[in-house]
Each structure stands twice: as structure tokens, then as C-alpha cells.
PDB file of C-alpha atoms in Angstrom:
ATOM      1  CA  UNK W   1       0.000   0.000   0.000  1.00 77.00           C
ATOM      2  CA  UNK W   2       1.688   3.539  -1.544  1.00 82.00           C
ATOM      3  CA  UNK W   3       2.375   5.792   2.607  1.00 91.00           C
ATOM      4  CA  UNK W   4       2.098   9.356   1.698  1.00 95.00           C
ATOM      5  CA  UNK W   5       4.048  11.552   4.183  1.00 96.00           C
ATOM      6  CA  UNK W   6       3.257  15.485   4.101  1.00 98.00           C
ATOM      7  CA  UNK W   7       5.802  18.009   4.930  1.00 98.00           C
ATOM      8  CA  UNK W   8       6.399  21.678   4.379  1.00 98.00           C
ATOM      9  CA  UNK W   9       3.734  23.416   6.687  1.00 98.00           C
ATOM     10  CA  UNK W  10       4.321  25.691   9.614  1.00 98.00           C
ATOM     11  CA  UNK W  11       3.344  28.994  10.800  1.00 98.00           C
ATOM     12  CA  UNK W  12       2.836  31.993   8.303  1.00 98.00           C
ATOM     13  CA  UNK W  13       1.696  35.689   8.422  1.00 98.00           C
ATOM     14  CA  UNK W  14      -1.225  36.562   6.417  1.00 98.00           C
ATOM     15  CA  UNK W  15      -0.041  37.160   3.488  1.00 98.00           C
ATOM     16  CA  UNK W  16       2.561  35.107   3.023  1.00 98.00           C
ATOM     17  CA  UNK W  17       3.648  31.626   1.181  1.00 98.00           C
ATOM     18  CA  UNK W  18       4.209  27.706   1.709  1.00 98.00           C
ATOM     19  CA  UNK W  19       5.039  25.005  -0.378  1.00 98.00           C
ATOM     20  CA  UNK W  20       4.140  22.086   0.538  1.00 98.00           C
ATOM     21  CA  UNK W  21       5.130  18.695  -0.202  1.00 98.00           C
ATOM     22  CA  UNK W  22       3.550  15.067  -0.615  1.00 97.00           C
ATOM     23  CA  UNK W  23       5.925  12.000  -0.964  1.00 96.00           C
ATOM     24  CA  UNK W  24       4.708   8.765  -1.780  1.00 92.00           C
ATOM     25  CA  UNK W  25       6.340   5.507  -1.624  1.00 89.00           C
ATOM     26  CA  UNK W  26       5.409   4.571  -4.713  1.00 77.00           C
ATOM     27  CA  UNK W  27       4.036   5.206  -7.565  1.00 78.00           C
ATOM     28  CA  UNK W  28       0.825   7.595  -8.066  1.00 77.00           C
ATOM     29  CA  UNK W  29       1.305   8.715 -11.687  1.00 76.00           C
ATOM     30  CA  UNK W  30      -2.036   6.748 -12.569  1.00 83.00           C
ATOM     31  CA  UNK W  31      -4.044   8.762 -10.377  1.00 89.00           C
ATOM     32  CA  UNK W  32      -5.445  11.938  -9.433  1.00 94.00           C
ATOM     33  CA  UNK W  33      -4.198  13.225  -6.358  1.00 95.00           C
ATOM     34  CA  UNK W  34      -5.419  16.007  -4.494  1.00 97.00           C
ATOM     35  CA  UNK W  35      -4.868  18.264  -1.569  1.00 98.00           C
ATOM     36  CA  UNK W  36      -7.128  18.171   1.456  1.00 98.00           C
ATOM     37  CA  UNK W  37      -7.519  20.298   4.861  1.00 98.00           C
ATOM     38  CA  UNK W  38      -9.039  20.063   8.039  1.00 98.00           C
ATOM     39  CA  UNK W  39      -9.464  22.886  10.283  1.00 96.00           C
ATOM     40  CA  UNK W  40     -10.575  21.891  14.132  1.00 92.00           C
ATOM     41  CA  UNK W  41     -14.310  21.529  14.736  1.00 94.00           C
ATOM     42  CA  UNK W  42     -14.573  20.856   9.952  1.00 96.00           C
ATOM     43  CA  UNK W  43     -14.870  18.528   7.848  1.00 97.00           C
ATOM     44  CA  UNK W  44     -11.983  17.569   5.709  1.00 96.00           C
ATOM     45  CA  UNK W  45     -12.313  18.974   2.282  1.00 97.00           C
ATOM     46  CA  UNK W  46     -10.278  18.806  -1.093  1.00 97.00           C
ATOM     47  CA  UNK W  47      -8.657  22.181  -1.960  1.00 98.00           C
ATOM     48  CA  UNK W  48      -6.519  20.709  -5.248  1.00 98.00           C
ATOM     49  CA  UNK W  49      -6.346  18.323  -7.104  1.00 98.00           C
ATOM     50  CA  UNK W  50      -4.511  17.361 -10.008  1.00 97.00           C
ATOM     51  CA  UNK W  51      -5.230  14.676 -12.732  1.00 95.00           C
ATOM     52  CA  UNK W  52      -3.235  11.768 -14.049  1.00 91.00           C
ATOM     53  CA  UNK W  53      -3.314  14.060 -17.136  1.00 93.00           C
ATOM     54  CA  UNK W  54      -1.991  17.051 -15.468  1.00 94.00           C
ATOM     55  CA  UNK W  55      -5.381  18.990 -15.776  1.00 96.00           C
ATOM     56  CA  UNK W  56      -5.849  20.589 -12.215  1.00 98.00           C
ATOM     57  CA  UNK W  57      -8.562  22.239 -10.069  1.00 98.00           C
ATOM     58  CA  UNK W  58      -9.069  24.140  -7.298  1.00 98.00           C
ATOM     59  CA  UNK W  59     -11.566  25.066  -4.609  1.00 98.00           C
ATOM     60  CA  UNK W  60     -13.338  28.319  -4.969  1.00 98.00           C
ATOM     61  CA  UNK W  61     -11.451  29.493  -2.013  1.00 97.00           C
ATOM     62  CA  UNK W  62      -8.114  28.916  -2.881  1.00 98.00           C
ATOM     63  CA  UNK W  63      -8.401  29.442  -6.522  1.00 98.00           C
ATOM     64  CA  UNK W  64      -5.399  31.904  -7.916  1.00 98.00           C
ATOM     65  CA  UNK W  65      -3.548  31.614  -4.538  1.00 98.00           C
ATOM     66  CA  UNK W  66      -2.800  27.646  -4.663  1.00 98.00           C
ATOM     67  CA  UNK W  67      -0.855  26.288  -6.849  1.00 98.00           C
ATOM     68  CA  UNK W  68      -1.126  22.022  -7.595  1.00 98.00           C
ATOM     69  CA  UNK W  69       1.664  20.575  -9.338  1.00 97.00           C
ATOM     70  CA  UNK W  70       3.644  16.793  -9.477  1.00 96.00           C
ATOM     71  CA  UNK W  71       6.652  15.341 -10.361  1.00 94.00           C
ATOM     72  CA  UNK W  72       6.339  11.594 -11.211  1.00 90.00           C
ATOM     73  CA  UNK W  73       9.760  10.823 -11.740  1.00 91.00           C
ATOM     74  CA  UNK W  74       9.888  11.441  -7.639  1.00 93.00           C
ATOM     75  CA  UNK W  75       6.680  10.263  -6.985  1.00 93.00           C
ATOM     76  CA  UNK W  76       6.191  13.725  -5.363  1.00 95.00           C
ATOM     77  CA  UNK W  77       3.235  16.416  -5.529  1.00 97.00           C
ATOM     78  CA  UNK W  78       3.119  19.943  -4.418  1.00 98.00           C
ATOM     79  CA  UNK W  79       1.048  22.983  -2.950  1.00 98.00           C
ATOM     80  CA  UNK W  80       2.001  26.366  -3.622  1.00 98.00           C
ATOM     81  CA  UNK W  81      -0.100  28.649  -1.285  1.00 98.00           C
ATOM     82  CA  UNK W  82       0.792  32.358  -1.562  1.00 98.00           C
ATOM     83  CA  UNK W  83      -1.306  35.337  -0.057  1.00 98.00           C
ATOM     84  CA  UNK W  84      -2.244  32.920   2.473  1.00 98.00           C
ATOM     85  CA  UNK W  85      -5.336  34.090   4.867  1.00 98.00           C
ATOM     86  CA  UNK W  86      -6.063  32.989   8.795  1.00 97.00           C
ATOM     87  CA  UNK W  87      -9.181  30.715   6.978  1.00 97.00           C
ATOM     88  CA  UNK W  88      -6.342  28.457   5.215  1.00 98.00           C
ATOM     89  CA  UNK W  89      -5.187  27.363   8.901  1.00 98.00           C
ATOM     90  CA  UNK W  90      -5.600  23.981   8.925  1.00 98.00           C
ATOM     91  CA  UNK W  91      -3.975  20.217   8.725  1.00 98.00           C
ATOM     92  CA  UNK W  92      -3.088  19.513   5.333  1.00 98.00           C
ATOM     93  CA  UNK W  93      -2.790  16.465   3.710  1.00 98.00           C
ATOM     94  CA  UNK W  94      -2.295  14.557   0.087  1.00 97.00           C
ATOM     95  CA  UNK W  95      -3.773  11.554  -0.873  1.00 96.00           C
ATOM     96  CA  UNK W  96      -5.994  10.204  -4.126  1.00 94.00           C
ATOM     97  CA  UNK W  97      -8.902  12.128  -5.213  1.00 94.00           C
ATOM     98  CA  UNK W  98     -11.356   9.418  -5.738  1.00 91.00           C
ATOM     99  CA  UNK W  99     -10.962   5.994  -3.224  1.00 88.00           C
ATOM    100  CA  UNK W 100      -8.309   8.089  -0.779  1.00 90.00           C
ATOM    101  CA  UNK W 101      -5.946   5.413   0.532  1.00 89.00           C
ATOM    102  CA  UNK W 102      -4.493   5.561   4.032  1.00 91.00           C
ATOM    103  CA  UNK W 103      -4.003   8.759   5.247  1.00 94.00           C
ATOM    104  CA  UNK W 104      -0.657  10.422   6.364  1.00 95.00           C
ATOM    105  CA  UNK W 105      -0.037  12.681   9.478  1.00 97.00           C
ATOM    106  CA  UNK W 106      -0.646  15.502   7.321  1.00 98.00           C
ATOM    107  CA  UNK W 107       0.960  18.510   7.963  1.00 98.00           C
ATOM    108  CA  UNK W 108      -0.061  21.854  10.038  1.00 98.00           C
ATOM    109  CA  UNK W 109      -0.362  25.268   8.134  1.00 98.00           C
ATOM    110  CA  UNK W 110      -1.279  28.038  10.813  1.00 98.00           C
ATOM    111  CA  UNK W 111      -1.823  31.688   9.108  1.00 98.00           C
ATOM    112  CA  UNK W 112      -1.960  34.196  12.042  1.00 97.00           C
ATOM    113  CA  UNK W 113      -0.124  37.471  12.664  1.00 95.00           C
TER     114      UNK W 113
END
């Protein structure tokens, strides 16, 4: 079963950027993979995802700030977040867009002055 291990998050100004990062231990060229949050007291939801194909799309609420992007060769996605806001505070994580395998530990992105 492919682990996905998040990394990259941290504390942030509003305002300001992150890159995050999704490793997998093996390969995930063959499917979409997307970007999820959680923010205490929500609902996960999908903010990005990004298609076998390369096609990508984003939530409403993210959409021009976020950036989705992968490299198969290192079996590695991304998440560019710029002009980050408080509301983006949450636990991110990767995993598959449609039938999400095992989840990872995700990894905290806290926007606050």
C-alpha cells in the first residue's frame, strides 16, 4: 500500500507563502491526487487536485492563490499557497482524489499574525 508523508507546513503571516510537499512511496502517476484540509471543529475537504493528465482544479477558495503541481519521476506532488489568509489554517494532507488510501499525518499550516 503507496504511505504518503506530508511536509512543508508551519506557521505563516497573512499574506505570506508555503510550499508544501507530498511523498509517496510509490508510484501515483495513474491517479489523481489532491490536496485536502481540516481545520478543528470541519470537515476535511479537497482544496486541489490534479489529474493523471496534469489537468488541475481548485476550490473556490483557494483558486489563484494555490498552486497544484507533481513530479512523477519522484513520486512527489506539491502545494504552492501564496497570499495565504487565517481561513487556510488547517492540517493539510495529500492523498488520491477518488478511493483516498491511508491517510498520512498531514501537515499543520497556521496563518496568524
Amino acid at each position: 500500500q503507496v504511505q504518503l508523508v506530508e511536509s512543508g507546513g508551519g506557521l505563516v503571516q497573512p499574506g505570506g507563502s508555503l510550499r508544501l510537499v507530498c511523498a509517496a512511496s510509490g508510484s501515483s502517476s495513474t491517479y489523481d491526487m489532491g490536496w485536502y484540509r481540516q481545520a478543528p471543529g470541519k470537515q476535511r475537504e479537497l482544496v486541489a487536485y490534479i489529474t493523471w493528465r496534469d489537468t488541475t482544479n481548485y476550490a473556490d477558495s483557494v483558486k489563484g492563490r494555490f498552486t497544484i503541481s507533481r513530479d512523477n519521476a519522484k513520486n512527489t506532488m506539491y502545494l504552492q499557497m501564496n497570499s495565504l489568509k487565517p481561513e487556510d489554517t488547517a492540517a493539510y494532507y495529500c492523498n488520491r482524489r477518488l478511493n483516498p488510501t491511508s491517510w498520512g499525518r498531514g501537515t499543520q499550516v497556521t496563518v496568524s499574525s
